[in-house]
PDB file of C-alpha atoms in Angstrom:
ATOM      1  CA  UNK A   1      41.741  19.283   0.927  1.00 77.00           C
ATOM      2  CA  UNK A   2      40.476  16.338  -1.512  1.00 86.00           C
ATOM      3  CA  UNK A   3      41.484  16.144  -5.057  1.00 89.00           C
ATOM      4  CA  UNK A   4      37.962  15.632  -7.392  1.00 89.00           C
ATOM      5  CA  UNK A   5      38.177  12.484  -7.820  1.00 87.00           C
ATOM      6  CA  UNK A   6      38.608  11.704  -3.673  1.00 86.00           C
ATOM      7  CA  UNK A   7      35.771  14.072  -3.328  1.00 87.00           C
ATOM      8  CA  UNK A   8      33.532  12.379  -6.290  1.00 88.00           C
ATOM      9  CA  UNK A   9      33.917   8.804  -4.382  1.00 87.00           C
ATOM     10  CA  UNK A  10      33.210  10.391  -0.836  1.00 85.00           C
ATOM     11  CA  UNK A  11      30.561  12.299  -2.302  1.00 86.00           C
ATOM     12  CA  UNK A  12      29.386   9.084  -4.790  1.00 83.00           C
ATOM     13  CA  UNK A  13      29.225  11.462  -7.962  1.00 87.00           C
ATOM     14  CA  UNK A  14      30.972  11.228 -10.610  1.00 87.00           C
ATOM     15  CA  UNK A  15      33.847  13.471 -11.343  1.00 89.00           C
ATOM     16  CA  UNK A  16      32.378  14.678 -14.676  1.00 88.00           C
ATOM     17  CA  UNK A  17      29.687  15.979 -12.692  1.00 88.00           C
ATOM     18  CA  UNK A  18      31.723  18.265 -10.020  1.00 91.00           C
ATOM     19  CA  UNK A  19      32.917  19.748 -13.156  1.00 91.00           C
ATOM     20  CA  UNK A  20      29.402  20.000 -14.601  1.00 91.00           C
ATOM     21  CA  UNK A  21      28.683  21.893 -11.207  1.00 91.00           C
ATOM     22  CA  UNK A  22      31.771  23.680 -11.043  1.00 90.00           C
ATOM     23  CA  UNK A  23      30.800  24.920 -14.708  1.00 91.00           C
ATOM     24  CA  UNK A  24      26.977  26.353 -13.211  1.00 89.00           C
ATOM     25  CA  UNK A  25      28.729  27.692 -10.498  1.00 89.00           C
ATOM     26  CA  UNK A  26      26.518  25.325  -8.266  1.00 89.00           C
ATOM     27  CA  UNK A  27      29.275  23.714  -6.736  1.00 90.00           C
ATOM     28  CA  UNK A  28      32.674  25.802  -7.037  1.00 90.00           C
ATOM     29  CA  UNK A  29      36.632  23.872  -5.879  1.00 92.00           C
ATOM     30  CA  UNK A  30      37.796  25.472  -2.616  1.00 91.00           C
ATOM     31  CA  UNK A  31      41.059  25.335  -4.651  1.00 91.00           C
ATOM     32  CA  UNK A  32      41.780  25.419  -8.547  1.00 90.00           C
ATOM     33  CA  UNK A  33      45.924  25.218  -8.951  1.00 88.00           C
ATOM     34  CA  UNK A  34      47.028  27.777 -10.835  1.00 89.00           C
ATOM     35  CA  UNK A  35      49.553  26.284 -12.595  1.00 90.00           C
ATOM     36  CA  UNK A  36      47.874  22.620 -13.370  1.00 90.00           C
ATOM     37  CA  UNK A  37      44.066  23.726 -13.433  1.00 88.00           C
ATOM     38  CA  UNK A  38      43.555  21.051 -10.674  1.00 90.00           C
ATOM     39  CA  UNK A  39      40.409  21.461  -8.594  1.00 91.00           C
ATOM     40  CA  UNK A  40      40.525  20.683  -4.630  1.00 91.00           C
ATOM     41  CA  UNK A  41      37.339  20.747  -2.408  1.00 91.00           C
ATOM     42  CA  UNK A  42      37.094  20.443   1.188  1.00 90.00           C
ATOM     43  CA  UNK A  43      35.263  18.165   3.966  1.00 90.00           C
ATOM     44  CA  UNK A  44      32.680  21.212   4.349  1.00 88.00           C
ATOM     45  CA  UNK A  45      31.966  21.409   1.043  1.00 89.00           C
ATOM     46  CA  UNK A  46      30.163  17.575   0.963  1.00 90.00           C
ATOM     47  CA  UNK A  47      27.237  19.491   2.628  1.00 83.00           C
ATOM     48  CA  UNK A  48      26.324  21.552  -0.242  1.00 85.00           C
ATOM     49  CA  UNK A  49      27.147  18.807  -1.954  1.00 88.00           C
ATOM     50  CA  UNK A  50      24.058  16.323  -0.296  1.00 86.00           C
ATOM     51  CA  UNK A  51      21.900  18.648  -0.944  1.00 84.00           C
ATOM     52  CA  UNK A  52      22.190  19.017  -4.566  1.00 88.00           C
ATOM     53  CA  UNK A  53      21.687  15.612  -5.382  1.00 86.00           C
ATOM     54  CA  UNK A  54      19.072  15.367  -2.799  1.00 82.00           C
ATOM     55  CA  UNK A  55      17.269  18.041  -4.385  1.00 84.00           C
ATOM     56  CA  UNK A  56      18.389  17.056  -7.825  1.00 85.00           C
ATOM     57  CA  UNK A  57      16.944  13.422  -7.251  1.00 81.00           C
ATOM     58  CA  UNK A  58      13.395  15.205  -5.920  1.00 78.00           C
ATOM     59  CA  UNK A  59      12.625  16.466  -9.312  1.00 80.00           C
ATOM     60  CA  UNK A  60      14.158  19.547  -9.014  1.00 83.00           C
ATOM     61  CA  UNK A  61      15.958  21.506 -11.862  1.00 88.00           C
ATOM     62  CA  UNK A  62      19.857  22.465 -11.108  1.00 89.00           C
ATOM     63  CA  UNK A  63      18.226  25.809 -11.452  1.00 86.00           C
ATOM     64  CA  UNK A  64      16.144  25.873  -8.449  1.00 84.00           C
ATOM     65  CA  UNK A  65      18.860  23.972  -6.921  1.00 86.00           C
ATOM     66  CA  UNK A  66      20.757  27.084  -6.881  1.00 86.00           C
ATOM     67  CA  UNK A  67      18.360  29.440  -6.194  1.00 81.00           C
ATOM     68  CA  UNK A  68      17.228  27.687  -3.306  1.00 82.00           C
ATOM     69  CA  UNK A  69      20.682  27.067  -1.951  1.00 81.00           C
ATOM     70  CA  UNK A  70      21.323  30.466  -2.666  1.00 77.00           C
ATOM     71  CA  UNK A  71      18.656  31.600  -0.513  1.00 73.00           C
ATOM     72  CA  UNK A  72      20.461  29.634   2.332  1.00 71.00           C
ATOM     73  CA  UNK A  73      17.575  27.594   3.284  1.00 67.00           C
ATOM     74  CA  UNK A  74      18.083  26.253   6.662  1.00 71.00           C
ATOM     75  CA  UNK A  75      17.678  22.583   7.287  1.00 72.00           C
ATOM     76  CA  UNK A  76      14.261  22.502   9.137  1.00 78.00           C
ATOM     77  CA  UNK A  77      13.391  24.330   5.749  1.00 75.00           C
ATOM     78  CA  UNK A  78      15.001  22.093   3.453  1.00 73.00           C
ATOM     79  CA  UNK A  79      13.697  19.228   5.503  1.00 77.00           C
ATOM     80  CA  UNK A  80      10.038  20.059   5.392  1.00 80.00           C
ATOM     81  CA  UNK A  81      10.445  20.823   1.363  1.00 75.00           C
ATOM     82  CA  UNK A  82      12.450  17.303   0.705  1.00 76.00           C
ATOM     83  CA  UNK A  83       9.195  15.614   2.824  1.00 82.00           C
ATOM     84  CA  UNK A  84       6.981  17.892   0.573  1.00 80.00           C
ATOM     85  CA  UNK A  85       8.419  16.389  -2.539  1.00 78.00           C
ATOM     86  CA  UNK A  86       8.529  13.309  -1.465  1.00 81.00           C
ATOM     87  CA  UNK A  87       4.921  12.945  -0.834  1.00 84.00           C
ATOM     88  CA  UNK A  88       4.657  13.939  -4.193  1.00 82.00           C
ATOM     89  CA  UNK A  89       6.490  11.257  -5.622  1.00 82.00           C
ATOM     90  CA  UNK A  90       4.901   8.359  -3.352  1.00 86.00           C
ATOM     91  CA  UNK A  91       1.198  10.152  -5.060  1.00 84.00           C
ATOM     92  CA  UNK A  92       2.596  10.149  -8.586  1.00 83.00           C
ATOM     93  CA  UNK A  93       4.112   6.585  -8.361  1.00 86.00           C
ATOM     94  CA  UNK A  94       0.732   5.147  -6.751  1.00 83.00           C
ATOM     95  CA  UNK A  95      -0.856   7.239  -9.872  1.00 79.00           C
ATOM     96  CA  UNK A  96       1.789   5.576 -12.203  1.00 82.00           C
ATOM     97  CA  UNK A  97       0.956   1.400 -10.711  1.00 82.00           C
ATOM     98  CA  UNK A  98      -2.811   2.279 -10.364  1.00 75.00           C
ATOM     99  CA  UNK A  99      -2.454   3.324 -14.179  1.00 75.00           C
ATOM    100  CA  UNK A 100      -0.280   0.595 -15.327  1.00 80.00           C
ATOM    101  CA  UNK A 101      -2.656  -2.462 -13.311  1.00 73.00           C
ATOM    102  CA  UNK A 102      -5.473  -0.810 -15.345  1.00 69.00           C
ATOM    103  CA  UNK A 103      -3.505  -0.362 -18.819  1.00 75.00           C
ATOM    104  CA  UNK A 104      -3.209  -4.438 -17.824  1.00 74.00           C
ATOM    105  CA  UNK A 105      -6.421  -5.157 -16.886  1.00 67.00           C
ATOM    106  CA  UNK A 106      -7.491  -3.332 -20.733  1.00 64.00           C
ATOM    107  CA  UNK A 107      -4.644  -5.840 -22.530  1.00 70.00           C
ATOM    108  CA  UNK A 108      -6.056  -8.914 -20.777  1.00 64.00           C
ATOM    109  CA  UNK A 109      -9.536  -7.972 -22.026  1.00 61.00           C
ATOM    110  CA  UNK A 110      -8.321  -7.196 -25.676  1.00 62.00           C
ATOM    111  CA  UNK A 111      -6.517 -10.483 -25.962  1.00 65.00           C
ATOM    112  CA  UNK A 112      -9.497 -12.586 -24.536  1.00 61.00           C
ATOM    113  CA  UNK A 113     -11.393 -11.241 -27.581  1.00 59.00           C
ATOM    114  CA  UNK A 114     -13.041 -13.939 -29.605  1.00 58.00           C
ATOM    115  CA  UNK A 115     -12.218 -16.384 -26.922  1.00 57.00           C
ATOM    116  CA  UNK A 116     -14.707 -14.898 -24.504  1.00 53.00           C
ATOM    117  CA  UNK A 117     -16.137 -17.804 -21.975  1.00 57.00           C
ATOM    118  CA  UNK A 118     -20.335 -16.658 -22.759  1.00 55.00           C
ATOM    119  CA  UNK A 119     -21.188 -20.121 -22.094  1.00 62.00           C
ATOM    120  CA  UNK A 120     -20.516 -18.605 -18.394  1.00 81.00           C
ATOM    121  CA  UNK A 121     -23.426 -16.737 -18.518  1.00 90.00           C
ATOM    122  CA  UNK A 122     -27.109 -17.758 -17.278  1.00 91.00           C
ATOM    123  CA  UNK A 123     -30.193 -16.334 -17.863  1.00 93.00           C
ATOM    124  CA  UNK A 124     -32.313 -16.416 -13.953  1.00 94.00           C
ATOM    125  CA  UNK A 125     -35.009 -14.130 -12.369  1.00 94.00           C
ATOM    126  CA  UNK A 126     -33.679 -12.320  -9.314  1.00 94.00           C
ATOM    127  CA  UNK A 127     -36.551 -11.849  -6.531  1.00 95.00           C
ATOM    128  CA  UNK A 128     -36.960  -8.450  -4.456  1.00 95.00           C
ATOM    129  CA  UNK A 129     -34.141  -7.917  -2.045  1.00 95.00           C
ATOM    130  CA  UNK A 130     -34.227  -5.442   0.747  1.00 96.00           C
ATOM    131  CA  UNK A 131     -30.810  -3.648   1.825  1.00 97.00           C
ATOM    132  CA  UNK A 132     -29.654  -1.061   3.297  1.00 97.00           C
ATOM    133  CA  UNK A 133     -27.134   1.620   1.424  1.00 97.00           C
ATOM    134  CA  UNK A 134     -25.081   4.598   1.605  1.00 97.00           C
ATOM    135  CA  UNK A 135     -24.608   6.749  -1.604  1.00 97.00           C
ATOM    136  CA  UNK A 136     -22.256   9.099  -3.105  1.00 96.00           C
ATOM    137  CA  UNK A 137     -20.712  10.364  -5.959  1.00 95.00           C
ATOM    138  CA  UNK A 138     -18.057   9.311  -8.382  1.00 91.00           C
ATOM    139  CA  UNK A 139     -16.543  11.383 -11.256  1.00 89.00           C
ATOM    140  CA  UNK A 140     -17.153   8.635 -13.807  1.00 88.00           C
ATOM    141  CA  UNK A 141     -17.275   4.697 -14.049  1.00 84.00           C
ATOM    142  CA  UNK A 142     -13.340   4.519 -14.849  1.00 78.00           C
ATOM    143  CA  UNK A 143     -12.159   2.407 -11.807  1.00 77.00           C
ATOM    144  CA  UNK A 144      -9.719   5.353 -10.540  1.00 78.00           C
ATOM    145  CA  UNK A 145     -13.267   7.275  -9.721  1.00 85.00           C
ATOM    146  CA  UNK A 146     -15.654   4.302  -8.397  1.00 87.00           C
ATOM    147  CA  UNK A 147     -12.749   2.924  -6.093  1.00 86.00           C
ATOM    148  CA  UNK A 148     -11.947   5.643  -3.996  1.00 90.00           C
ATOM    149  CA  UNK A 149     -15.471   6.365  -3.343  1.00 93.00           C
ATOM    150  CA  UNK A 150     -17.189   2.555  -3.060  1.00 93.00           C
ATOM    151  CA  UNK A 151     -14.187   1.171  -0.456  1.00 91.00           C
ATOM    152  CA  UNK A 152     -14.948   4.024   1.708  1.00 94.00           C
ATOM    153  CA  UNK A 153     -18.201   3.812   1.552  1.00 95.00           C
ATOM    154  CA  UNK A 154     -18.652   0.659   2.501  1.00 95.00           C
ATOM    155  CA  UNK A 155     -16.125   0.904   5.518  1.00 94.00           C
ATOM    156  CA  UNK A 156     -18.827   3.403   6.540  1.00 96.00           C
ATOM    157  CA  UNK A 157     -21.666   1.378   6.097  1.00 96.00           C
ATOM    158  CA  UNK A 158     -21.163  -1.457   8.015  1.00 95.00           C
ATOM    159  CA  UNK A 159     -19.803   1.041  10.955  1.00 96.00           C
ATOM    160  CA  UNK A 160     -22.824   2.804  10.684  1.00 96.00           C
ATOM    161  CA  UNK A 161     -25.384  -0.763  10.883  1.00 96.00           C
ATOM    162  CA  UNK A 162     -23.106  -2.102  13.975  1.00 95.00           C
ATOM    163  CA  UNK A 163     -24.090   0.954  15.755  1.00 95.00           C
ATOM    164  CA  UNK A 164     -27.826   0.698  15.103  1.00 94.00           C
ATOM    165  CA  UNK A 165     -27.705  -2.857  15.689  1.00 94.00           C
ATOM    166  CA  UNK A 166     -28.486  -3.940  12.704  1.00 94.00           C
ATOM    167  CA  UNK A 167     -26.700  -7.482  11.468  1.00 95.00           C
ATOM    168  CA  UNK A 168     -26.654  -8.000   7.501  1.00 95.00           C
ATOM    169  CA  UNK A 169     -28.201 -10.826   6.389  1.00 95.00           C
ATOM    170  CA  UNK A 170     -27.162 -11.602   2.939  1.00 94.00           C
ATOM    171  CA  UNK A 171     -24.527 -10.237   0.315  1.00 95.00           C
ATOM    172  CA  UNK A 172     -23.393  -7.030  -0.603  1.00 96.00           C
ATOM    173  CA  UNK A 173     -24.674  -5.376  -3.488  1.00 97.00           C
ATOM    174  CA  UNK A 174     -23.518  -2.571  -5.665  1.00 96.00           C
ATOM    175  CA  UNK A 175     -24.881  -0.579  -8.012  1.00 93.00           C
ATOM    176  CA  UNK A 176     -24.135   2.857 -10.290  1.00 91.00           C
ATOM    177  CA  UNK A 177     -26.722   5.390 -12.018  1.00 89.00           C
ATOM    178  CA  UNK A 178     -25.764   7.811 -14.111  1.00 88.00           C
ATOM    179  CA  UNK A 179     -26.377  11.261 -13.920  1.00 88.00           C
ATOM    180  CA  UNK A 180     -26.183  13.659 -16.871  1.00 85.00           C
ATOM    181  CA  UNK A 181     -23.273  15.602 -16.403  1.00 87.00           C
ATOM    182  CA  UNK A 182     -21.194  12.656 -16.991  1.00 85.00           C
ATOM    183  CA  UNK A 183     -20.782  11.632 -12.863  1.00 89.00           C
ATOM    184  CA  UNK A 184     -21.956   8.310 -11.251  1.00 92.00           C
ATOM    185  CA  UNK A 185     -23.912   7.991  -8.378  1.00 94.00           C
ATOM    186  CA  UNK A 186     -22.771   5.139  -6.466  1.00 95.00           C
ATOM    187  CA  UNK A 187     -24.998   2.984  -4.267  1.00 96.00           C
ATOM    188  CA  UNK A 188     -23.457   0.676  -1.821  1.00 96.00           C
ATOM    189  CA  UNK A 189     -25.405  -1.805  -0.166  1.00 97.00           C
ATOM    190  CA  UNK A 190     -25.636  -4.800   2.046  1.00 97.00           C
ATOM    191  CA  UNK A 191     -28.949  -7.710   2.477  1.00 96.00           C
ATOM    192  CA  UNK A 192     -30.885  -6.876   5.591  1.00 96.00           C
ATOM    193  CA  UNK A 193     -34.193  -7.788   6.918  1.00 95.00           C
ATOM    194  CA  UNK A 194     -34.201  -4.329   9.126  1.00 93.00           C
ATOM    195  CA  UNK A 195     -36.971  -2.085   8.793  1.00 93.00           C
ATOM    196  CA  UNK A 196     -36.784   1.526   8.408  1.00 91.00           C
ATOM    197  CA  UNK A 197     -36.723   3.983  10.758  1.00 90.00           C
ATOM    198  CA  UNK A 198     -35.921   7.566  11.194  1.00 90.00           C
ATOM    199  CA  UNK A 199     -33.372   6.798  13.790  1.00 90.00           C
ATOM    200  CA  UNK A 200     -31.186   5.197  11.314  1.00 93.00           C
ATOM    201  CA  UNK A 201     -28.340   6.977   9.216  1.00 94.00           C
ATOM    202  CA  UNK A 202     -28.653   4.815   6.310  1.00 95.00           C
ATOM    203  CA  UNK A 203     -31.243   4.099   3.649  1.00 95.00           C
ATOM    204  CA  UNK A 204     -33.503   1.193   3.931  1.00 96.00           C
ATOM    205  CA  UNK A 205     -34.113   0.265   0.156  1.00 95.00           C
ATOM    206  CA  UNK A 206     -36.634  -2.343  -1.133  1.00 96.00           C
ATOM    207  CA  UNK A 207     -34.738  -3.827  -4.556  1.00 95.00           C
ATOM    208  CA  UNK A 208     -37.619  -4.985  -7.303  1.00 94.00           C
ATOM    209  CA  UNK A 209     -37.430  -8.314  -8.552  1.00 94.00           C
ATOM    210  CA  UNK A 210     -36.030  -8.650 -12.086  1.00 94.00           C
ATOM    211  CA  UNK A 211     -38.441 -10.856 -13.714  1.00 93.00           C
ATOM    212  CA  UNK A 212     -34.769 -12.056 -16.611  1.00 94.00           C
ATOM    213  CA  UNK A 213     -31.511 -11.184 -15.621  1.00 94.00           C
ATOM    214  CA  UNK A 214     -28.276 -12.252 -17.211  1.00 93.00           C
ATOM    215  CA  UNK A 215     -25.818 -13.176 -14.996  1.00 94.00           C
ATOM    216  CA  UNK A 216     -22.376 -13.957 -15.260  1.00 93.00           C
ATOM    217  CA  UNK A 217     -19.524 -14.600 -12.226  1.00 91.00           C
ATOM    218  CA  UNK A 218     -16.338 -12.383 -12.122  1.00 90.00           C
ATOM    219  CA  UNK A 219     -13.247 -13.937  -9.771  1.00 88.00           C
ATOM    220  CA  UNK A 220     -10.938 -11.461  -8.882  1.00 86.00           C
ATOM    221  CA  UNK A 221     -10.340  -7.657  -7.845  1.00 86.00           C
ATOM    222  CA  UNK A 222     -12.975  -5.538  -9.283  1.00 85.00           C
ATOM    223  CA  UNK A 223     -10.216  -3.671 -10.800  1.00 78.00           C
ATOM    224  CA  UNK A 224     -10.465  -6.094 -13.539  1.00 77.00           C
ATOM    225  CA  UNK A 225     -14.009  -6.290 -13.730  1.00 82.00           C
ATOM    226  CA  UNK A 226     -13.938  -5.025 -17.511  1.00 78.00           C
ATOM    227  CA  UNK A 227     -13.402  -8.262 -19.315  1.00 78.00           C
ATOM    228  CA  UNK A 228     -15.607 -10.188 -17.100  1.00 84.00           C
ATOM    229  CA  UNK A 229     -18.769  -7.197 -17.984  1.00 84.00           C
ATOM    230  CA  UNK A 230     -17.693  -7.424 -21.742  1.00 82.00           C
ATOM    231  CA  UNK A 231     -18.305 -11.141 -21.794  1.00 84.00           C
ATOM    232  CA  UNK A 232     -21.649 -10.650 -20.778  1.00 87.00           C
ATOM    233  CA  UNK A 233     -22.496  -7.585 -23.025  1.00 86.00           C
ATOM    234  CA  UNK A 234     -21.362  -9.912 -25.759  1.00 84.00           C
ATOM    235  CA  UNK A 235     -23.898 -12.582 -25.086  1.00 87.00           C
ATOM    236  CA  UNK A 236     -26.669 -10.251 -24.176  1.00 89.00           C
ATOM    237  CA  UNK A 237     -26.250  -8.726 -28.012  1.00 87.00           C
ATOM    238  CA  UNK A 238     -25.704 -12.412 -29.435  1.00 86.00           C
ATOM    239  CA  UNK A 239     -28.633 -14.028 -27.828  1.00 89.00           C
ATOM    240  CA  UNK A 240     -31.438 -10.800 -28.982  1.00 91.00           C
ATOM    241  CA  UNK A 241     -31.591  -9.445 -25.609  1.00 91.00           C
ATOM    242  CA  UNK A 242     -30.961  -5.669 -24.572  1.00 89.00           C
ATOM    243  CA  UNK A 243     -29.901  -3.919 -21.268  1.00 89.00           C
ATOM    244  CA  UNK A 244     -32.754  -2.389 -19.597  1.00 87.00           C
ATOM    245  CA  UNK A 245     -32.036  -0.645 -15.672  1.00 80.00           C
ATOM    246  CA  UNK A 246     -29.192  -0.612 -13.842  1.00 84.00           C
ATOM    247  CA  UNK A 247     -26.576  -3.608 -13.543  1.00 89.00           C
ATOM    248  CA  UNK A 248     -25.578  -4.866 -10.311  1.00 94.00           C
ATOM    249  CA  UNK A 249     -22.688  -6.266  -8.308  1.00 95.00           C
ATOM    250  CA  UNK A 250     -23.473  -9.140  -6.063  1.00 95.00           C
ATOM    251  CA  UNK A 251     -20.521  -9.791  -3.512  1.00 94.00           C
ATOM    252  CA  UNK A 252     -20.429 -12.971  -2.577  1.00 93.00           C
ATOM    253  CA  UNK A 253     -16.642 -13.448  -1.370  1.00 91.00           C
ATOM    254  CA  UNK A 254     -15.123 -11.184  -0.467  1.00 89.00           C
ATOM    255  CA  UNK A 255     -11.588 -11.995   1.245  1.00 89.00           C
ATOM    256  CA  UNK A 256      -8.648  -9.924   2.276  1.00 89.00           C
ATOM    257  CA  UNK A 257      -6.922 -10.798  -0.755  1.00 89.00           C
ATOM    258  CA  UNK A 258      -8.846  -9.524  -3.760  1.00 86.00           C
ATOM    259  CA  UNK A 259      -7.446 -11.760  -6.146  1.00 85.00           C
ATOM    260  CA  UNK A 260      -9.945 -13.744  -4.120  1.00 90.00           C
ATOM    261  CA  UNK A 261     -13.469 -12.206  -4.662  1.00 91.00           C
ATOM    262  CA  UNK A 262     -15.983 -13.636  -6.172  1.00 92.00           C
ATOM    263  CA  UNK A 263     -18.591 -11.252  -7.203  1.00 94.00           C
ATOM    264  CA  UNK A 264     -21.872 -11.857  -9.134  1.00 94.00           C
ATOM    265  CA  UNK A 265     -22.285  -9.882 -12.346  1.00 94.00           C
ATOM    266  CA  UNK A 266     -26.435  -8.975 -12.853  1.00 94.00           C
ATOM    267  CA  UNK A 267     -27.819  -7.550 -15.798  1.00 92.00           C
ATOM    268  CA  UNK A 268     -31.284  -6.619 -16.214  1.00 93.00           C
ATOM    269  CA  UNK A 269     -32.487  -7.362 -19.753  1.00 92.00           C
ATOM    270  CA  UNK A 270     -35.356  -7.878 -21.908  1.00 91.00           C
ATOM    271  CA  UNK A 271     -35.874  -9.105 -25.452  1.00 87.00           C
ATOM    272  CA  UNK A 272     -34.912  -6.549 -28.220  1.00 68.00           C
TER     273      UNK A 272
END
């Protein structure tokens, strides 16, 4: 048998915690001397042992440490829960970075207030563009909603035109409508000179000219597209203009590193 402390550095715990388990009768000495209080554990007892803290470091009280230990889960069992929580983690971590690049992307726009670059924007007319699109649905315009559903979607489109046969021939462009119960709908297009045909399965869409649009460029992962849109809201309100129709997103590079991308911001607006 091992005295605690030998078992604490084979089992890398600390002693104060064998007693802690000893105390919730999680993890009981093999041995307590009578006479010096002592506590002793044994070689077998270091697999009881790995799963505590395995299950202890998964989120799990010491409470349904024991209970499940208790129950004598086998190992397939404990297996299949460990990969269970762990799945859980990796989705609550990517939660946790996705929230923390956009709690950054909101700090970077706050602190660019009153410095704001408007002399970036320009005033052009946009003539009719024809594309063809794929829509769907998004929760809402936070980034967290229109990302999972525009990537996707887009993957999908340009599957779906090299089957038809059907070569883009200009940028992609995005665009988001409203509905009333708070979701976006999210349109996802490319340039194309294709006609339309019932054989396709994707929308041919003629886009109308916008006799003034203000336009602004963003560089950089749409995940940070905030500031670049609050720039040009700014000098649309300074200049007597108002929005009027649906903004668009007009990718013009778009590289594998998104840090990369240079997309052009398009608002359509008119004089107040």
């Amino acid at each position: 048998m091992f005295s605690i402390g030998d078992f604490a550095q084979l089992g890398l715990v600390s002693v104060r915690m064998l007693r802690h388990y000893d105390a919730l009768g999680l993890l009981q000495p093999a041995h307590v001397d009578p006479a010096s209080g002592y506590r002793f554990y044994q070689a077998s007892q270091l697999s009881r042992l790995n799963r505590i803290i395995a299950l202890k470091d998964l989120g799990f009280t010491l409470h349904q440490v024991r209970s499940i230990l208790d129950e004598r889960v086998s190992t397939a069992e404990l297996q299949g829960m460990v990969r269970l929580r762990r799945a859980e983690l990796e989705e609550r971590i990517t939660a946790d970075t996705a929230r923390l690049l956009r709690v950054e992307a909101r700090l970077r726009t706050i602190e660019r207030e009153g410095r704001m670059h408007t002399e970036e924007v320009i005033l052009k007319r946009i003539p009719p563009t024809r594309v063809a699109e794929l829509t769907a649905v998004a929760g809402s315009y936070e980034s967290e909603d229109i990302g999972p559903v525009i990537q996707p979607l887009y993957g999908e489109l340009f599957q779906r035109l090299d089957r038809a046969g059907v070569t883009p021939s200009g940028y992609g462009i995005a665009c988001y409508q409203p509905e009333a119960d708070g979701r976006v709908v999210v349109h996802a297009g490319v340039e194309v000179t294709a006609e339309a045909s019932e054989a396709h399965d994707f929308a041919i869409v003629d886009l109308p000219a916008v006799e003034t649009a203000a336009t602004i460029i963003h560089r950089g992962s749409m995940d940070q597209v905030g500031t670049t849109f609050q720039t040009l809201a700014h000098w649309v309100e300074e200049h007597g203009y108002r929005s009027v129709g649906l903004a668009r997103e007009v990718s013009i590079e778009c590289p594998d590193d998104q840090d990369q991308w240079v997309t052009e911001l398009q608002m359509t607006v008119s004089t107040v």
